[in-house]
Short mmCIF file of C-alpha atoms and ligand atoms in Angstrom, two decimals:
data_model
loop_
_atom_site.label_atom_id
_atom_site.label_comp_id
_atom_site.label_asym_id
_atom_site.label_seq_id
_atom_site.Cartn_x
_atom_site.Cartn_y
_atom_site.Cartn_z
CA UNK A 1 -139.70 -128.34 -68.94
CA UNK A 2 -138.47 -130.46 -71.74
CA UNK A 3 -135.46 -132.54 -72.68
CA UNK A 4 -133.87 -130.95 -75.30
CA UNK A 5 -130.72 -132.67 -78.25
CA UNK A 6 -127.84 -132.69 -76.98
CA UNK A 7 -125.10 -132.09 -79.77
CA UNK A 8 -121.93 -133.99 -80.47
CA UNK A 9 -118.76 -133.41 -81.95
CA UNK A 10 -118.30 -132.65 -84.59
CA UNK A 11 -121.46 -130.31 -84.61
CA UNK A 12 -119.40 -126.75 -85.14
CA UNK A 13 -121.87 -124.84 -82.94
CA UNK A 14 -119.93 -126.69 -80.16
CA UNK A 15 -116.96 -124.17 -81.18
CA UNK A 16 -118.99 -121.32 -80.96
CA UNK A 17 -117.76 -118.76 -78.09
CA UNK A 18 -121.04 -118.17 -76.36
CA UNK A 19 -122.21 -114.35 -75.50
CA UNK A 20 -123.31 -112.99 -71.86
CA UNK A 21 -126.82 -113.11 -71.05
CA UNK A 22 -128.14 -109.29 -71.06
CA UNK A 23 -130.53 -107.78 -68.87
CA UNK A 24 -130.52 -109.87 -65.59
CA UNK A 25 -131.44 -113.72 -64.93
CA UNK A 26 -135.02 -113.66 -66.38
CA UNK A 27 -137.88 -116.29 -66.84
CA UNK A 28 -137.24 -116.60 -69.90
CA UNK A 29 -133.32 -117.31 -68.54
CA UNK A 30 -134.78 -119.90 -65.79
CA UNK A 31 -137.29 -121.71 -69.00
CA UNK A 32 -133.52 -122.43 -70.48
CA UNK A 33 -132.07 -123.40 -66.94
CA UNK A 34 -134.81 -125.99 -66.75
CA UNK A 35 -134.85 -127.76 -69.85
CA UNK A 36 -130.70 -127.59 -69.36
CA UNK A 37 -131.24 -129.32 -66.14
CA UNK A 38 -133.81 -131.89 -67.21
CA UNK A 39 -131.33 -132.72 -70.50
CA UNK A 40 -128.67 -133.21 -68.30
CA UNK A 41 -130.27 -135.15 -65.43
CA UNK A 42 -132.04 -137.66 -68.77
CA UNK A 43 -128.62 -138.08 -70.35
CA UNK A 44 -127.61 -138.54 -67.44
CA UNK A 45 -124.88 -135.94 -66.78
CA UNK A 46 -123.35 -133.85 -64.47
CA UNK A 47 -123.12 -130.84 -66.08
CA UNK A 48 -124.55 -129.09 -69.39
CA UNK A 49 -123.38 -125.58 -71.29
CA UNK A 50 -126.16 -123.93 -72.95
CA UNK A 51 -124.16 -124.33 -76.00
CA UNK A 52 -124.78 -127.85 -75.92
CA UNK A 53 -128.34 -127.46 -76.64
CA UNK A 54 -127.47 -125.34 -78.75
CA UNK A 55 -128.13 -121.80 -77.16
CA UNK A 56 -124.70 -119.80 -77.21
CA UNK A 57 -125.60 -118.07 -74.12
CA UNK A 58 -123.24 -117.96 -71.13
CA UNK A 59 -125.54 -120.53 -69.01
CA UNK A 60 -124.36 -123.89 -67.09
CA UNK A 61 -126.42 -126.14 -64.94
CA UNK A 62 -124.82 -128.71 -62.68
CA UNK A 63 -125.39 -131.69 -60.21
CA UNK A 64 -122.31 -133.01 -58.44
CA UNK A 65 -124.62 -134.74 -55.75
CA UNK A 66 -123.94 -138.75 -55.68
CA UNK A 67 -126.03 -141.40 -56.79
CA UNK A 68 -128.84 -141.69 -53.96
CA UNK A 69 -128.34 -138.60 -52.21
CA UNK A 70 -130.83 -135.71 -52.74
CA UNK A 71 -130.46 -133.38 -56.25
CA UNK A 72 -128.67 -130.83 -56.12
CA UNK A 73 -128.98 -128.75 -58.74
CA UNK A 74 -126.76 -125.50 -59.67
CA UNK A 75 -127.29 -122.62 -61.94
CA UNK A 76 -124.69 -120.13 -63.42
CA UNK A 77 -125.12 -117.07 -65.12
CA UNK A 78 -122.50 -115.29 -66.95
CA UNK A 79 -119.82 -117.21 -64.88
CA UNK A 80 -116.31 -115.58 -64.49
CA UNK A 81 -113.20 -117.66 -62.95
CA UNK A 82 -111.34 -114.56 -60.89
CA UNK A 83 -108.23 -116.76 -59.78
CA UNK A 84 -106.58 -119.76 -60.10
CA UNK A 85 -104.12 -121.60 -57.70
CA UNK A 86 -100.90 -123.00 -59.52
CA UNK A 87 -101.25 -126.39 -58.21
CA UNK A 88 -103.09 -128.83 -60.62
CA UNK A 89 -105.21 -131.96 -60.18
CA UNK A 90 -105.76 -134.49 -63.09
CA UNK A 91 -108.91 -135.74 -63.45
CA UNK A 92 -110.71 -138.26 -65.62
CA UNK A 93 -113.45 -136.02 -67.36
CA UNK A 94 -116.00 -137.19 -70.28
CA UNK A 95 -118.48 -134.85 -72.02
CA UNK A 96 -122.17 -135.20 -73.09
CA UNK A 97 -121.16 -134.18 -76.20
CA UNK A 98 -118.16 -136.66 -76.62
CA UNK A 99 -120.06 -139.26 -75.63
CA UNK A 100 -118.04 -142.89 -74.15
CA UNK A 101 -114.74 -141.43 -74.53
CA UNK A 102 -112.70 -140.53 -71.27
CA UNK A 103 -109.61 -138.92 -70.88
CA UNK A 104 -107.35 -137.37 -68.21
CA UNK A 105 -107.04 -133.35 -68.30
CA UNK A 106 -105.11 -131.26 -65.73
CA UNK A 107 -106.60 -128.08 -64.61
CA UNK A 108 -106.00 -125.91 -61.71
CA UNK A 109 -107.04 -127.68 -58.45
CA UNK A 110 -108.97 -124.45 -56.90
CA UNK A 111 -110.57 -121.70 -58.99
CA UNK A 112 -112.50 -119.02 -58.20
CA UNK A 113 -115.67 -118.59 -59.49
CA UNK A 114 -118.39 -115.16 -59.46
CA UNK A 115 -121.79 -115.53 -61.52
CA UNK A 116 -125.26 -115.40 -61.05
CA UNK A 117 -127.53 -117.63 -59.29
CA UNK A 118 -131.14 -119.12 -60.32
CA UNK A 119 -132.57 -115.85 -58.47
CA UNK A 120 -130.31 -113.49 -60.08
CA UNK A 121 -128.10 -113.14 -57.26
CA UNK A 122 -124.65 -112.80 -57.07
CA UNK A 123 -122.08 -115.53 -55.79
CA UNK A 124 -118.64 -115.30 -55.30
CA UNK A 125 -117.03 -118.67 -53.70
CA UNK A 126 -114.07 -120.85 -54.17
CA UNK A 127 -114.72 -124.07 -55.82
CA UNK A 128 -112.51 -127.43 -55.10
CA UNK A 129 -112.22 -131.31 -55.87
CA UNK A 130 -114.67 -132.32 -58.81
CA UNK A 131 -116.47 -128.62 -58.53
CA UNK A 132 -113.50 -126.94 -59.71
CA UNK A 133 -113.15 -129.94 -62.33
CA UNK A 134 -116.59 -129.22 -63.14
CA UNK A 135 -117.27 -125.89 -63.64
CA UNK A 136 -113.73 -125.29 -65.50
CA UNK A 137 -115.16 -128.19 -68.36
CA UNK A 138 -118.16 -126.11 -68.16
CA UNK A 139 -116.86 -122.37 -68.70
CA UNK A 140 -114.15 -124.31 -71.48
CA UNK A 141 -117.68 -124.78 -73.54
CA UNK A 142 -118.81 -121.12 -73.22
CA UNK A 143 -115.11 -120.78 -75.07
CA UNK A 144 -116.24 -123.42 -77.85
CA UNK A 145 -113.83 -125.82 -76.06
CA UNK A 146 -113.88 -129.36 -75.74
CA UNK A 147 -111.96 -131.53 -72.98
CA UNK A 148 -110.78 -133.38 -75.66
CA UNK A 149 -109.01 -130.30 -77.38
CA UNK A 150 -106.48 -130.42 -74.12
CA UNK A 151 -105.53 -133.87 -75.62
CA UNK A 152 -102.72 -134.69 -78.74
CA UNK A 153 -104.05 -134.23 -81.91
CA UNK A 154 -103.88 -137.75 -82.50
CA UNK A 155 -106.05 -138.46 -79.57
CA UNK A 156 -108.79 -135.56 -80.39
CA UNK A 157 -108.82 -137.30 -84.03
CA UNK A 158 -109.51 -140.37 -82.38
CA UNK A 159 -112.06 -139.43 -80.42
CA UNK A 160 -113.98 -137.43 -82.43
CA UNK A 161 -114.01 -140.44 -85.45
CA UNK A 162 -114.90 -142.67 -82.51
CA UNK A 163 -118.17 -140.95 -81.78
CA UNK A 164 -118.75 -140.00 -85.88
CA UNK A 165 -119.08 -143.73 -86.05
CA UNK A 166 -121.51 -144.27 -83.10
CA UNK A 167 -124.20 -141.81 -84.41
CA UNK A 168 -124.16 -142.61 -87.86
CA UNK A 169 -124.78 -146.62 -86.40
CA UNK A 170 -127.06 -145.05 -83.56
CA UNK A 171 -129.22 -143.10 -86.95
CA UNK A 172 -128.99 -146.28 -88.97
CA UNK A 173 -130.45 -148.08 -85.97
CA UNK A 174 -133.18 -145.72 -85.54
CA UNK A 175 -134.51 -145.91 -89.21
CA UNK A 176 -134.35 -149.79 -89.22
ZN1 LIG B 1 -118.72 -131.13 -71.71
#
C-alpha cells in the first residue's frame, strides 16, 4: 500500500468524467482500492474518488465509521445510483480536494445505490443519513464534479482562490 497526492482544485483532471472499470474487480483493481483507502484514512478523510489520485476510473473508497469505533472500510466499483427519493437533506460537506472550505449542498435524502464490492460482488442497497451524503459527493467526482460547483459562482470563485493561495504558501513553505 502507499499514500498517494491527493489533487486540488484547480487541477483540471478533477473535471475529468471518469470511465468504468473493464473486466471485473481485479488485483490490480484492489492495489488501487488500497492505496485509495490508505490516502484517505492519512488525509484524513471519509471518502476518496479514484480521480482524486488521479486515476479516472469509476472507483470510491469510504469510511463513515466514528472516531474510536472500529474501520470500516467500503469499496465501490462502477457505482450506479438507480433511484432517488424527492425529499432532500442539506448537509455540510468539504472535499479532500477543496481542502478547509465547507459549504452546505442539498441532495436527495435516500438514493439507491448498485456496484461492485472489494470481492467483485454485486450490491444493491439503499443508502441514508451521511451514506447517501457520501456516496452522492463521491459518484459527483466520477462526473468531474465538485461540491463546490452546486454553490454561486461567486462562492466556487471564492473557494477555489482560497485554496490557490494555501498551496502556493504550503510549496513556499516546503522549499524554505
Ligand atoms: Zn470530494
Amino acid at each position: 500500500m502507499a499514500i498517494r497526492e491527493i489533487l486540488t482544485v484547480p487541477d483540471p483532471r478533477l473535471k475529468e468524467v471518469s470511465k468504468p472499470v473493464e473486466g471485473g474487480v481485479t488485483d490490480e483493481i484492489r492495489a488501487l482500492m488500497d492505496d485509495m483507502l490508505e490516502t484517505m484514512y492519512d488525509a484524513p478523510g471519509i471518502g476518496l474518488a479514484a480521480i482524486q489520485i488521479g486515476v479516472p476510473l469509476r472507483v470510491i473508497v469510504m469510511d463513515l465509521a466514528k472516531e474510536g469505533e472500529e474501520p470500516e472500510p467500503k469499496y465501490f466499483v462502477n457505482p450506479e445510483i438507480v433511484e432517488t427519493i424527492e425529499e432532500t437533506l442539506p448537509y455540510e460537506e468539504g472535499c479532500l480536494s477543496v481542502p478547509d472550505i465547507f459549504d452546505e449542498v442539498e441532495r436527495p435524502a435516500r438514493c439507491r445505490i448498485q456496484y461492485l464490492d472489494y470481492d467483485g460482488f454485486k450490491v444493491d442497497e439503499w443508502c441514508e443519513g451521511l451514506y447517501a451524503v457520501c456516496i452522492q459527493h463521491e459518484m459527483d467526482h466520477l462526473e468531474g464534479t465538485l461540491f463546490i460547483d452546486h454553490l454561486s459562482r461567486l462562492k466556487r470563485q471564492r473557494a477555489i482562490d482560497k485554496v490557490k493561495k494555501a498551496t502556493k504558501r504550503k510549496i513556499r513553505e516546503d522549499v524554505s
